[in-house]
Amino acid sequence: RTVINQPKTDEKGRTFCYILDKDQYVIGGPVNNGGVVLRWLRDEILASEVETAKRLGVDPYDVLTQIASRVKPGAEGLIFHPYLAGERAPLWNADARGSFFGLTLSHKKEHMIRAALEGVWYNLYTVYLALIEVMN
């Protein structure tokens, strides 16, 4: 979200714009699947690592990112669509669902974590690009 000095709407419907006052408007694109994806990974994929982290006094999310860092960007072709809770921007589709695409026997837990993080980042980047397009 950002504040702009005149209303701008997205012809493709990816973002919103509302008035703050006569000279300021908010333009943005809220997403459903950022922290909720991290929590899902923590609770469903990393249960044993989380228990170890708790015993050692380590933040489980630090463990999550550490494990993901073992894999190069691109997760060796594994893609994650992060729509575990439908999606607002840029899709505006409550029925959107998450999925792994390209999963093979060679992929491991760290690939799944990396792909999930990248899926969230890509979705946020898509919203960012939509905002840039609308503002220019």
mmCIF file of N, CA and C in Angstrom:
data_model
loop_
_atom_site.group_PDB
_atom_site.id
_atom_site.type_symbol
_atom_site.label_atom_id
_atom_site.label_comp_id
_atom_site.label_asym_id
_atom_site.label_seq_id
_atom_site.Cartn_x
_atom_site.Cartn_y
_atom_site.Cartn_z
ATOM 1 N N ARG A 1 0.840 -1.187 0.000
ATOM 2 C CA ARG A 1 0.000 0.000 0.000
ATOM 3 C C ARG A 1 0.875 1.236 0.000
ATOM 4 N N THR A 2 0.344 2.262 -0.633
ATOM 5 C CA THR A 2 1.037 3.541 -0.617
ATOM 6 C C THR A 2 0.003 4.655 -0.743
ATOM 7 N N VAL A 3 0.414 5.846 -0.376
ATOM 8 C CA VAL A 3 -0.456 7.017 -0.461
ATOM 9 C C VAL A 3 -0.089 7.796 -1.722
ATOM 10 N N ILE A 4 -1.115 8.175 -2.474
ATOM 11 C CA ILE A 4 -0.924 8.963 -3.694
ATOM 12 C C ILE A 4 -1.822 10.200 -3.627
ATOM 13 N N ASN A 5 -1.580 11.178 -4.517
ATOM 14 C CA ASN A 5 -2.325 12.437 -4.427
ATOM 15 C C ASN A 5 -3.522 12.534 -5.372
ATOM 16 N N GLN A 6 -3.804 11.480 -6.108
ATOM 17 C CA GLN A 6 -4.998 11.453 -6.956
ATOM 18 C C GLN A 6 -5.467 10.010 -7.089
ATOM 19 N N PRO A 7 -6.758 9.798 -7.279
ATOM 20 C CA PRO A 7 -7.237 8.418 -7.380
ATOM 21 C C PRO A 7 -6.730 7.741 -8.650
ATOM 22 N N LYS A 8 -6.340 6.486 -8.502
ATOM 23 C CA LYS A 8 -5.906 5.683 -9.651
ATOM 24 C C LYS A 8 -6.531 4.305 -9.484
ATOM 25 N N THR A 9 -7.204 3.854 -10.511
ATOM 26 C CA THR A 9 -7.809 2.528 -10.452
ATOM 27 C C THR A 9 -7.145 1.614 -11.470
ATOM 28 N N ASP A 10 -7.210 0.341 -11.170
ATOM 29 C CA ASP A 10 -6.595 -0.677 -12.013
ATOM 30 C C ASP A 10 -7.652 -1.250 -12.946
ATOM 31 N N GLU A 11 -7.493 -1.032 -14.236
ATOM 32 C CA GLU A 11 -8.451 -1.548 -15.220
ATOM 33 C C GLU A 11 -8.565 -3.067 -15.164
ATOM 34 N N LYS A 12 -7.507 -3.730 -14.680
ATOM 35 C CA LYS A 12 -7.505 -5.193 -14.598
ATOM 36 C C LYS A 12 -8.051 -5.692 -13.260
ATOM 37 N N GLY A 13 -8.368 -4.778 -12.347
ATOM 38 C CA GLY A 13 -8.987 -5.147 -11.077
ATOM 39 C C GLY A 13 -8.067 -5.803 -10.067
ATOM 40 N N ARG A 14 -6.777 -5.604 -10.165
ATOM 41 C CA ARG A 14 -5.834 -6.272 -9.265
ATOM 42 C C ARG A 14 -5.619 -5.532 -7.953
ATOM 43 N N THR A 15 -5.869 -4.219 -7.946
ATOM 44 C CA THR A 15 -5.588 -3.405 -6.765
ATOM 45 C C THR A 15 -6.830 -2.619 -6.369
ATOM 46 N N PHE A 16 -6.737 -1.913 -5.246
ATOM 47 C CA PHE A 16 -7.828 -1.065 -4.798
ATOM 48 C C PHE A 16 -7.317 0.359 -4.641
ATOM 49 N N CYS A 17 -8.241 1.295 -4.537
ATOM 50 C CA CYS A 17 -7.899 2.688 -4.260
ATOM 51 C C CYS A 17 -9.046 3.275 -3.452
ATOM 52 N N TYR A 18 -8.729 3.903 -2.321
ATOM 53 C CA TYR A 18 -9.770 4.582 -1.558
ATOM 54 C C TYR A 18 -9.251 5.905 -1.019
ATOM 55 N N ILE A 19 -10.176 6.779 -0.690
ATOM 56 C CA ILE A 19 -9.840 8.143 -0.285
ATOM 57 C C ILE A 19 -9.483 8.201 1.202
ATOM 58 N N LEU A 20 -8.430 8.941 1.511
ATOM 59 C CA LEU A 20 -8.084 9.258 2.898
ATOM 60 C C LEU A 20 -8.655 10.624 3.259
ATOM 61 N N ASP A 21 -8.372 11.605 2.407
ATOM 62 C CA ASP A 21 -8.940 12.948 2.523
ATOM 63 C C ASP A 21 -8.960 13.551 1.122
ATOM 64 N N LYS A 22 -9.290 14.835 1.018
ATOM 65 C CA LYS A 22 -9.461 15.422 -0.319
ATOM 66 C C LYS A 22 -8.198 15.410 -1.170
ATOM 67 N N ASP A 23 -7.038 15.248 -0.553
ATOM 68 C CA ASP A 23 -5.772 15.280 -1.292
ATOM 69 C C ASP A 23 -4.978 13.977 -1.239
ATOM 70 N N GLN A 24 -5.508 12.964 -0.572
ATOM 71 C CA GLN A 24 -4.734 11.729 -0.418
ATOM 72 C C GLN A 24 -5.608 10.495 -0.624
ATOM 73 N N TYR A 25 -5.013 9.534 -1.313
ATOM 74 C CA TYR A 25 -5.683 8.268 -1.600
ATOM 75 C C TYR A 25 -4.724 7.131 -1.279
ATOM 76 N N VAL A 26 -5.281 6.021 -0.874
ATOM 77 C CA VAL A 26 -4.475 4.826 -0.625
ATOM 78 C C VAL A 26 -4.693 3.874 -1.787
ATOM 79 N N ILE A 27 -3.596 3.384 -2.332
ATOM 80 C CA ILE A 27 -3.657 2.375 -3.382
ATOM 81 C C ILE A 27 -2.886 1.165 -2.866
ATOM 82 N N GLY A 28 -3.426 -0.005 -3.095
ATOM 83 C CA GLY A 28 -2.738 -1.186 -2.588
ATOM 84 C C GLY A 28 -3.325 -2.476 -3.105
ATOM 85 N N GLY A 29 -2.788 -3.542 -2.575
ATOM 86 C CA GLY A 29 -3.227 -4.876 -2.947
ATOM 87 C C GLY A 29 -2.968 -5.843 -1.809
ATOM 88 N N PRO A 30 -3.969 -6.105 -0.970
ATOM 89 C CA PRO A 30 -3.780 -7.001 0.166
ATOM 90 C C PRO A 30 -3.704 -8.463 -0.270
ATOM 91 N N VAL A 31 -2.871 -9.227 0.420
ATOM 92 C CA VAL A 31 -2.750 -10.663 0.138
ATOM 93 C C VAL A 31 -3.130 -11.467 1.380
ATOM 94 N N ASN A 32 -3.686 -12.625 1.172
ATOM 95 C CA ASN A 32 -4.077 -13.517 2.268
ATOM 96 C C ASN A 32 -2.952 -14.439 2.710
ATOM 97 N N ASN A 33 -1.976 -14.651 1.858
ATOM 98 C CA ASN A 33 -1.066 -15.775 2.046
ATOM 99 C C ASN A 33 0.387 -15.350 2.179
ATOM 100 N N GLY A 34 0.723 -14.781 3.298
ATOM 101 C CA GLY A 34 2.105 -14.457 3.636
ATOM 102 C C GLY A 34 2.460 -15.230 4.895
ATOM 103 N N GLY A 35 2.165 -14.624 6.020
ATOM 104 C CA GLY A 35 2.446 -15.258 7.306
ATOM 105 C C GLY A 35 1.718 -16.574 7.511
ATOM 106 N N VAL A 36 0.526 -16.697 6.935
ATOM 107 C CA VAL A 36 -0.242 -17.935 7.099
ATOM 108 C C VAL A 36 0.478 -19.115 6.441
ATOM 109 N N VAL A 37 1.177 -18.867 5.343
ATOM 110 C CA VAL A 37 1.952 -19.928 4.687
ATOM 111 C C VAL A 37 3.138 -20.315 5.567
ATOM 112 N N LEU A 38 3.799 -19.320 6.152
ATOM 113 C CA LEU A 38 4.919 -19.619 7.060
ATOM 114 C C LEU A 38 4.443 -20.424 8.262
ATOM 115 N N ARG A 39 3.300 -20.047 8.822
ATOM 116 C CA ARG A 39 2.753 -20.789 9.960
ATOM 117 C C ARG A 39 2.411 -22.222 9.552
ATOM 118 N N TRP A 40 1.833 -22.395 8.356
ATOM 119 C CA TRP A 40 1.504 -23.736 7.870
ATOM 120 C C TRP A 40 2.774 -24.577 7.734
ATOM 121 N N LEU A 41 3.813 -23.993 7.151
ATOM 122 C CA LEU A 41 5.091 -24.711 7.039
ATOM 123 C C LEU A 41 5.603 -25.110 8.413
ATOM 124 N N ARG A 42 5.595 -24.155 9.334
ATOM 125 C CA ARG A 42 6.076 -24.412 10.695
ATOM 126 C C ARG A 42 5.304 -25.564 11.339
ATOM 127 N N ASP A 43 3.988 -25.509 11.251
ATOM 128 C CA ASP A 43 3.148 -26.471 11.964
ATOM 129 C C ASP A 43 3.028 -27.825 11.273
ATOM 130 N N GLU A 44 3.041 -27.841 9.945
ATOM 131 C CA GLU A 44 2.763 -29.084 9.226
ATOM 132 C C GLU A 44 3.990 -29.753 8.618
ATOM 133 N N ILE A 45 5.005 -29.000 8.284
ATOM 134 C CA ILE A 45 6.179 -29.555 7.615
ATOM 135 C C ILE A 45 7.369 -29.677 8.569
ATOM 136 N N LEU A 46 7.446 -28.771 9.531
ATOM 137 C CA LEU A 46 8.639 -28.692 10.386
ATOM 138 C C LEU A 46 8.374 -29.037 11.847
ATOM 139 N N ALA A 47 7.412 -29.886 12.122
ATOM 140 C CA ALA A 47 7.040 -30.164 13.510
ATOM 141 C C ALA A 47 8.227 -30.615 14.360
ATOM 142 N N SER A 48 9.034 -31.535 13.877
ATOM 143 C CA SER A 48 10.159 -32.020 14.693
ATOM 144 C C SER A 48 11.223 -30.944 14.858
ATOM 145 N N GLU A 49 11.489 -30.178 13.799
ATOM 146 C CA GLU A 49 12.474 -29.099 13.890
ATOM 147 C C GLU A 49 12.007 -28.005 14.847
ATOM 148 N N VAL A 50 10.709 -27.749 14.879
ATOM 149 C CA VAL A 50 10.158 -26.737 15.783
ATOM 150 C C VAL A 50 10.348 -27.165 17.229
ATOM 151 N N GLU A 51 10.109 -28.436 17.513
ATOM 152 C CA GLU A 51 10.312 -28.929 18.882
ATOM 153 C C GLU A 51 11.766 -28.781 19.307
ATOM 154 N N THR A 52 12.679 -29.123 18.429
ATOM 155 C CA THR A 52 14.108 -28.960 18.727
ATOM 156 C C THR A 52 14.440 -27.491 18.927
ATOM 157 N N ALA A 53 13.919 -26.634 18.080
ATOM 158 C CA ALA A 53 14.173 -25.193 18.196
ATOM 159 C C ALA A 53 13.679 -24.661 19.532
ATOM 160 N N LYS A 54 12.499 -25.101 19.949
ATOM 161 C CA LYS A 54 11.951 -24.656 21.234
ATOM 162 C C LYS A 54 12.863 -25.064 22.381
ATOM 163 N N ARG A 55 13.344 -26.301 22.344
ATOM 164 C CA ARG A 55 14.240 -26.773 23.421
ATOM 165 C C ARG A 55 15.527 -25.964 23.462
ATOM 166 N N LEU A 56 15.988 -25.516 22.298
ATOM 167 C CA LEU A 56 17.238 -24.759 22.219
ATOM 168 C C LEU A 56 17.026 -23.253 22.350
ATOM 169 N N GLY A 57 15.771 -22.827 22.441
ATOM 170 C CA GLY A 57 15.482 -21.402 22.546
ATOM 171 C C GLY A 57 15.690 -20.644 21.246
ATOM 172 N N VAL A 58 15.517 -21.332 20.123
ATOM 173 C CA VAL A 58 15.711 -20.735 18.800
ATOM 174 C C VAL A 58 14.340 -20.457 18.178
ATOM 175 N N ASP A 59 14.221 -19.349 17.493
ATOM 176 C CA ASP A 59 12.978 -19.005 16.810
ATOM 177 C C ASP A 59 12.727 -20.006 15.680
ATOM 178 N N PRO A 60 11.572 -20.673 15.676
ATOM 179 C CA PRO A 60 11.277 -21.655 14.625
ATOM 180 C C PRO A 60 11.333 -21.075 13.208
ATOM 181 N N TYR A 61 11.015 -19.798 13.072
ATOM 182 C CA TYR A 61 11.060 -19.187 11.740
ATOM 183 C C TYR A 61 12.495 -18.992 11.260
ATOM 184 N N ASP A 62 13.422 -18.831 12.195
ATOM 185 C CA ASP A 62 14.838 -18.796 11.813
ATOM 186 C C ASP A 62 15.262 -20.159 11.277
ATOM 187 N N VAL A 63 14.759 -21.210 11.915
ATOM 188 C CA VAL A 63 15.050 -22.572 11.452
ATOM 189 C C VAL A 63 14.471 -22.770 10.051
ATOM 190 N N LEU A 64 13.251 -22.306 9.849
ATOM 191 C CA LEU A 64 12.584 -22.431 8.552
ATOM 192 C C LEU A 64 13.417 -21.785 7.448
ATOM 193 N N THR A 65 13.851 -20.555 7.660
ATOM 194 C CA THR A 65 14.628 -19.874 6.618
ATOM 195 C C THR A 65 16.013 -20.486 6.454
ATOM 196 N N GLN A 66 16.562 -20.998 7.545
ATOM 197 C CA GLN A 66 17.867 -21.669 7.464
ATOM 198 C C GLN A 66 17.768 -22.924 6.593
ATOM 199 N N ILE A 67 16.724 -23.697 6.791
ATOM 200 C CA ILE A 67 16.524 -24.908 5.991
ATOM 201 C C ILE A 67 16.321 -24.536 4.521
ATOM 202 N N ALA A 68 15.517 -23.505 4.266
ATOM 203 C CA ALA A 68 15.270 -23.069 2.884
ATOM 204 C C ALA A 68 16.549 -22.601 2.208
ATOM 205 N N SER A 69 17.471 -22.043 2.973
ATOM 206 C CA SER A 69 18.707 -21.504 2.385
ATOM 207 C C SER A 69 19.641 -22.596 1.868
ATOM 208 N N ARG A 70 19.357 -23.843 2.182
ATOM 209 C CA ARG A 70 20.169 -24.956 1.677
ATOM 210 C C ARG A 70 19.935 -25.211 0.184
ATOM 211 N N VAL A 71 18.867 -24.624 -0.341
ATOM 212 C CA VAL A 71 18.475 -24.851 -1.733
ATOM 213 C C VAL A 71 18.658 -23.551 -2.517
ATOM 214 N N LYS A 72 19.173 -23.675 -3.723
ATOM 215 C CA LYS A 72 19.373 -22.501 -4.578
ATOM 216 C C LYS A 72 18.027 -21.909 -5.001
ATOM 217 N N PRO A 73 18.024 -20.604 -5.309
ATOM 218 C CA PRO A 73 16.796 -19.992 -5.818
ATOM 219 C C PRO A 73 16.238 -20.787 -6.997
ATOM 220 N N GLY A 74 14.919 -20.913 -6.999
ATOM 221 C CA GLY A 74 14.253 -21.703 -8.030
ATOM 222 C C GLY A 74 13.870 -23.081 -7.544
ATOM 223 N N ALA A 75 14.384 -23.472 -6.370
ATOM 224 C CA ALA A 75 14.023 -24.743 -5.731
ATOM 225 C C ALA A 75 14.089 -25.930 -6.684
ATOM 226 N N GLU A 76 15.070 -25.880 -7.595
ATOM 227 C CA GLU A 76 15.269 -26.960 -8.570
ATOM 228 C C GLU A 76 13.982 -27.287 -9.324
ATOM 229 N N GLY A 77 13.302 -26.219 -9.754
ATOM 230 C CA GLY A 77 12.115 -26.378 -10.590
ATOM 231 C C GLY A 77 10.810 -26.576 -9.849
ATOM 232 N N LEU A 78 10.843 -26.622 -8.530
ATOM 233 C CA LEU A 78 9.612 -26.799 -7.761
ATOM 234 C C LEU A 78 8.942 -25.439 -7.565
ATOM 235 N N ILE A 79 7.671 -25.371 -7.879
ATOM 236 C CA ILE A 79 6.895 -24.132 -7.765
ATOM 237 C C ILE A 79 5.764 -24.358 -6.776
ATOM 238 N N PHE A 80 5.517 -23.354 -5.949
ATOM 239 C CA PHE A 80 4.414 -23.412 -4.988
ATOM 240 C C PHE A 80 3.460 -22.260 -5.252
ATOM 241 N N HIS A 81 2.203 -22.585 -5.447
ATOM 242 C CA HIS A 81 1.150 -21.570 -5.534
ATOM 243 C C HIS A 81 0.650 -21.380 -4.104
ATOM 244 N N PRO A 82 0.847 -20.199 -3.504
ATOM 245 C CA PRO A 82 0.648 -20.044 -2.063
ATOM 246 C C PRO A 82 -0.780 -19.759 -1.615
ATOM 247 N N TYR A 83 -1.750 -20.168 -2.361
ATOM 248 C CA TYR A 83 -3.126 -19.764 -2.095
ATOM 249 C C TYR A 83 -3.832 -20.725 -1.136
ATOM 250 N N LEU A 84 -3.323 -20.813 0.089
ATOM 251 C CA LEU A 84 -3.887 -21.726 1.082
ATOM 252 C C LEU A 84 -5.182 -21.190 1.680
ATOM 253 N N ALA A 85 -5.421 -19.898 1.522
ATOM 254 C CA ALA A 85 -6.617 -19.259 2.082
ATOM 255 C C ALA A 85 -7.325 -18.427 1.011
ATOM 256 N N GLY A 86 -7.481 -18.992 -0.185
ATOM 257 C CA GLY A 86 -7.994 -18.182 -1.287
ATOM 258 C C GLY A 86 -6.982 -17.087 -1.576
ATOM 259 N N GLU A 87 -7.380 -16.038 -2.261
ATOM 260 C CA GLU A 87 -6.462 -14.907 -2.442
ATOM 261 C C GLU A 87 -7.225 -13.647 -2.771
ATOM 262 N N ARG A 88 -6.716 -12.577 -2.197
ATOM 263 C CA ARG A 88 -7.221 -11.255 -2.566
ATOM 264 C C ARG A 88 -6.356 -10.796 -3.739
ATOM 265 N N ALA A 89 -5.568 -9.749 -3.561
ATOM 266 C CA ALA A 89 -4.763 -9.256 -4.689
ATOM 267 C C ALA A 89 -3.673 -10.256 -5.045
ATOM 268 N N PRO A 90 -3.365 -10.421 -6.281
ATOM 269 C CA PRO A 90 -3.979 -9.782 -7.440
ATOM 270 C C PRO A 90 -5.105 -10.605 -8.066
ATOM 271 N N LEU A 91 -5.412 -11.768 -7.500
ATOM 272 C CA LEU A 91 -6.391 -12.677 -8.124
ATOM 273 C C LEU A 91 -7.838 -12.377 -7.768
ATOM 274 N N TRP A 92 -8.071 -11.948 -6.516
ATOM 275 C CA TRP A 92 -9.420 -11.720 -6.006
ATOM 276 C C TRP A 92 -10.290 -12.953 -6.250
ATOM 277 N N ASN A 93 -9.822 -14.078 -5.716
ATOM 278 C CA ASN A 93 -10.509 -15.350 -5.917
ATOM 279 C C ASN A 93 -10.478 -16.145 -4.616
ATOM 280 N N ALA A 94 -11.607 -16.173 -3.930
ATOM 281 C CA ALA A 94 -11.703 -16.900 -2.665
ATOM 282 C C ALA A 94 -11.537 -18.405 -2.854
ATOM 283 N N ASP A 95 -11.725 -18.885 -4.075
ATOM 284 C CA ASP A 95 -11.605 -20.315 -4.353
ATOM 285 C C ASP A 95 -10.216 -20.727 -4.830
ATOM 286 N N ALA A 96 -9.285 -19.786 -4.943
ATOM 287 C CA ALA A 96 -7.911 -20.138 -5.340
ATOM 288 C C ALA A 96 -7.339 -21.098 -4.302
ATOM 289 N N ARG A 97 -6.563 -22.060 -4.743
ATOM 290 C CA ARG A 97 -5.996 -23.071 -3.858
ATOM 291 C C ARG A 97 -4.500 -23.187 -4.069
ATOM 292 N N GLY A 98 -3.814 -23.582 -3.013
ATOM 293 C CA GLY A 98 -2.374 -23.777 -3.075
ATOM 294 C C GLY A 98 -2.028 -25.102 -3.728
ATOM 295 N N SER A 99 -0.811 -25.156 -4.257
ATOM 296 C CA SER A 99 -0.346 -26.409 -4.847
ATOM 297 C C SER A 99 1.157 -26.362 -5.062
ATOM 298 N N PHE A 100 1.753 -27.538 -5.050
ATOM 299 C CA PHE A 100 3.134 -27.684 -5.503
ATOM 300 C C PHE A 100 3.063 -28.155 -6.945
ATOM 301 N N PHE A 101 3.896 -27.588 -7.798
ATOM 302 C CA PHE A 101 3.938 -27.958 -9.209
ATOM 303 C C PHE A 101 5.369 -28.350 -9.539
ATOM 304 N N GLY A 102 5.519 -29.500 -10.156
ATOM 305 C CA GLY A 102 6.855 -29.953 -10.534
ATOM 306 C C GLY A 102 7.528 -30.806 -9.478
ATOM 307 N N LEU A 103 6.778 -31.267 -8.494
ATOM 308 C CA LEU A 103 7.326 -32.079 -7.406
ATOM 309 C C LEU A 103 7.797 -33.432 -7.934
ATOM 310 N N THR A 104 9.040 -33.794 -7.611
ATOM 311 C CA THR A 104 9.607 -35.076 -8.030
ATOM 312 C C THR A 104 10.186 -35.797 -6.824
ATOM 313 N N LEU A 105 10.621 -37.015 -7.043
ATOM 314 C CA LEU A 105 11.239 -37.798 -5.972
ATOM 315 C C LEU A 105 12.551 -37.189 -5.486
ATOM 316 N N SER A 106 13.171 -36.346 -6.288
ATOM 317 C CA SER A 106 14.440 -35.736 -5.870
ATOM 318 C C SER A 106 14.243 -34.528 -4.956
ATOM 319 N N HIS A 107 13.029 -34.010 -4.878
ATOM 320 C CA HIS A 107 12.774 -32.868 -3.997
ATOM 321 C C HIS A 107 12.636 -33.335 -2.553
ATOM 322 N N LYS A 108 13.171 -32.533 -1.662
ATOM 323 C CA LYS A 108 13.128 -32.823 -0.230
ATOM 324 C C LYS A 108 12.392 -31.697 0.489
ATOM 325 N N LYS A 109 12.322 -31.827 1.795
ATOM 326 C CA LYS A 109 11.645 -30.848 2.636
ATOM 327 C C LYS A 109 12.156 -29.434 2.373
ATOM 328 N N GLU A 110 13.466 -29.294 2.261
ATOM 329 C CA GLU A 110 14.030 -27.956 2.058
ATOM 330 C C GLU A 110 13.591 -27.340 0.729
ATOM 331 N N HIS A 111 13.376 -28.180 -0.283
ATOM 332 C CA HIS A 111 12.874 -27.679 -1.569
ATOM 333 C C HIS A 111 11.441 -27.157 -1.415
ATOM 334 N N MET A 112 10.640 -27.903 -0.664
ATOM 335 C CA MET A 112 9.252 -27.495 -0.455
ATOM 336 C C MET A 112 9.187 -26.172 0.303
ATOM 337 N N ILE A 113 10.035 -26.026 1.303
ATOM 338 C CA ILE A 113 10.058 -24.784 2.078
ATOM 339 C C ILE A 113 10.515 -23.630 1.199
ATOM 340 N N ARG A 114 11.593 -23.839 0.463
ATOM 341 C CA ARG A 114 12.110 -22.794 -0.434
ATOM 342 C C ARG A 114 11.051 -22.391 -1.460
ATOM 343 N N ALA A 115 10.410 -23.382 -2.067
ATOM 344 C CA ALA A 115 9.383 -23.098 -3.075
ATOM 345 C C ALA A 115 8.210 -22.331 -2.462
ATOM 346 N N ALA A 116 7.822 -22.692 -1.244
ATOM 347 C CA ALA A 116 6.713 -21.994 -0.585
ATOM 348 C C ALA A 116 7.074 -20.536 -0.312
ATOM 349 N N LEU A 117 8.272 -20.298 0.195
ATOM 350 C CA LEU A 117 8.711 -18.917 0.427
ATOM 351 C C LEU A 117 8.766 -18.138 -0.883
ATOM 352 N N GLU A 118 9.297 -18.755 -1.915
ATOM 353 C CA GLU A 118 9.373 -18.086 -3.215
ATOM 354 C C GLU A 118 7.982 -17.814 -3.781
ATOM 355 N N GLY A 119 7.042 -18.721 -3.543
ATOM 356 C CA GLY A 119 5.672 -18.503 -4.004
ATOM 357 C C GLY A 119 5.046 -17.280 -3.352
ATOM 358 N N VAL A 120 5.283 -17.120 -2.054
ATOM 359 C CA VAL A 120 4.787 -15.936 -1.343
ATOM 360 C C VAL A 120 5.449 -14.685 -1.906
ATOM 361 N N TRP A 121 6.773 -14.727 -2.060
ATOM 362 C CA TRP A 121 7.504 -13.565 -2.583
ATOM 363 C C TRP A 121 7.023 -13.203 -3.987
ATOM 364 N N TYR A 122 6.830 -14.207 -4.822
ATOM 365 C CA TYR A 122 6.391 -13.938 -6.189
ATOM 366 C C TYR A 122 5.008 -13.296 -6.201
ATOM 367 N N ASN A 123 4.112 -13.781 -5.343
ATOM 368 C CA ASN A 123 2.776 -13.193 -5.280
ATOM 369 C C ASN A 123 2.855 -11.725 -4.851
ATOM 370 N N LEU A 124 3.678 -11.440 -3.841
ATOM 371 C CA LEU A 124 3.861 -10.052 -3.402
ATOM 372 C C LEU A 124 4.466 -9.205 -4.520
ATOM 373 N N TYR A 125 5.413 -9.770 -5.233
ATOM 374 C CA TYR A 125 6.044 -9.054 -6.341
ATOM 375 C C TYR A 125 5.031 -8.760 -7.446
ATOM 376 N N THR A 126 4.127 -9.673 -7.692
ATOM 377 C CA THR A 126 3.080 -9.472 -8.689
ATOM 378 C C THR A 126 2.191 -8.293 -8.301
ATOM 379 N N VAL A 127 1.865 -8.196 -7.012
ATOM 380 C CA VAL A 127 1.083 -7.053 -6.531
ATOM 381 C C VAL A 127 1.888 -5.763 -6.698
ATOM 382 N N TYR A 128 3.161 -5.812 -6.347
ATOM 383 C CA TYR A 128 4.039 -4.648 -6.506
ATOM 384 C C TYR A 128 4.060 -4.177 -7.966
ATOM 385 N N LEU A 129 4.233 -5.108 -8.891
ATOM 386 C CA LEU A 129 4.256 -4.747 -10.314
ATOM 387 C C LEU A 129 2.926 -4.129 -10.757
ATOM 388 N N ALA A 130 1.824 -4.659 -10.240
ATOM 389 C CA ALA A 130 0.511 -4.095 -10.571
ATOM 390 C C ALA A 130 0.404 -2.662 -10.059
ATOM 391 N N LEU A 131 0.895 -2.419 -8.847
ATOM 392 C CA LEU A 131 0.854 -1.063 -8.290
ATOM 393 C C LEU A 131 1.695 -0.099 -9.117
ATOM 394 N N ILE A 132 2.883 -0.538 -9.498
ATOM 395 C CA ILE A 132 3.753 0.300 -10.328
ATOM 396 C C ILE A 132 3.055 0.632 -11.650
ATOM 397 N N GLU A 133 2.450 -0.380 -12.252
ATOM 398 C CA GLU A 133 1.752 -0.176 -13.527
ATOM 399 C C GLU A 133 0.611 0.829 -13.378
ATOM 400 N N VAL A 134 -0.162 0.700 -12.314
ATOM 401 C CA VAL A 134 -1.306 1.583 -12.106
ATOM 402 C C VAL A 134 -0.855 3.009 -11.793
ATOM 403 N N MET A 135 0.214 3.156 -11.053
ATOM 404 C CA MET A 135 0.671 4.493 -10.654
ATOM 405 C C MET A 135 1.372 5.242 -11.784
ATOM 406 N N ASN A 136 1.867 4.538 -12.787
ATOM 407 C CA ASN A 136 2.583 5.212 -13.889
ATOM 408 C C ASN A 136 1.691 5.569 -15.030
#
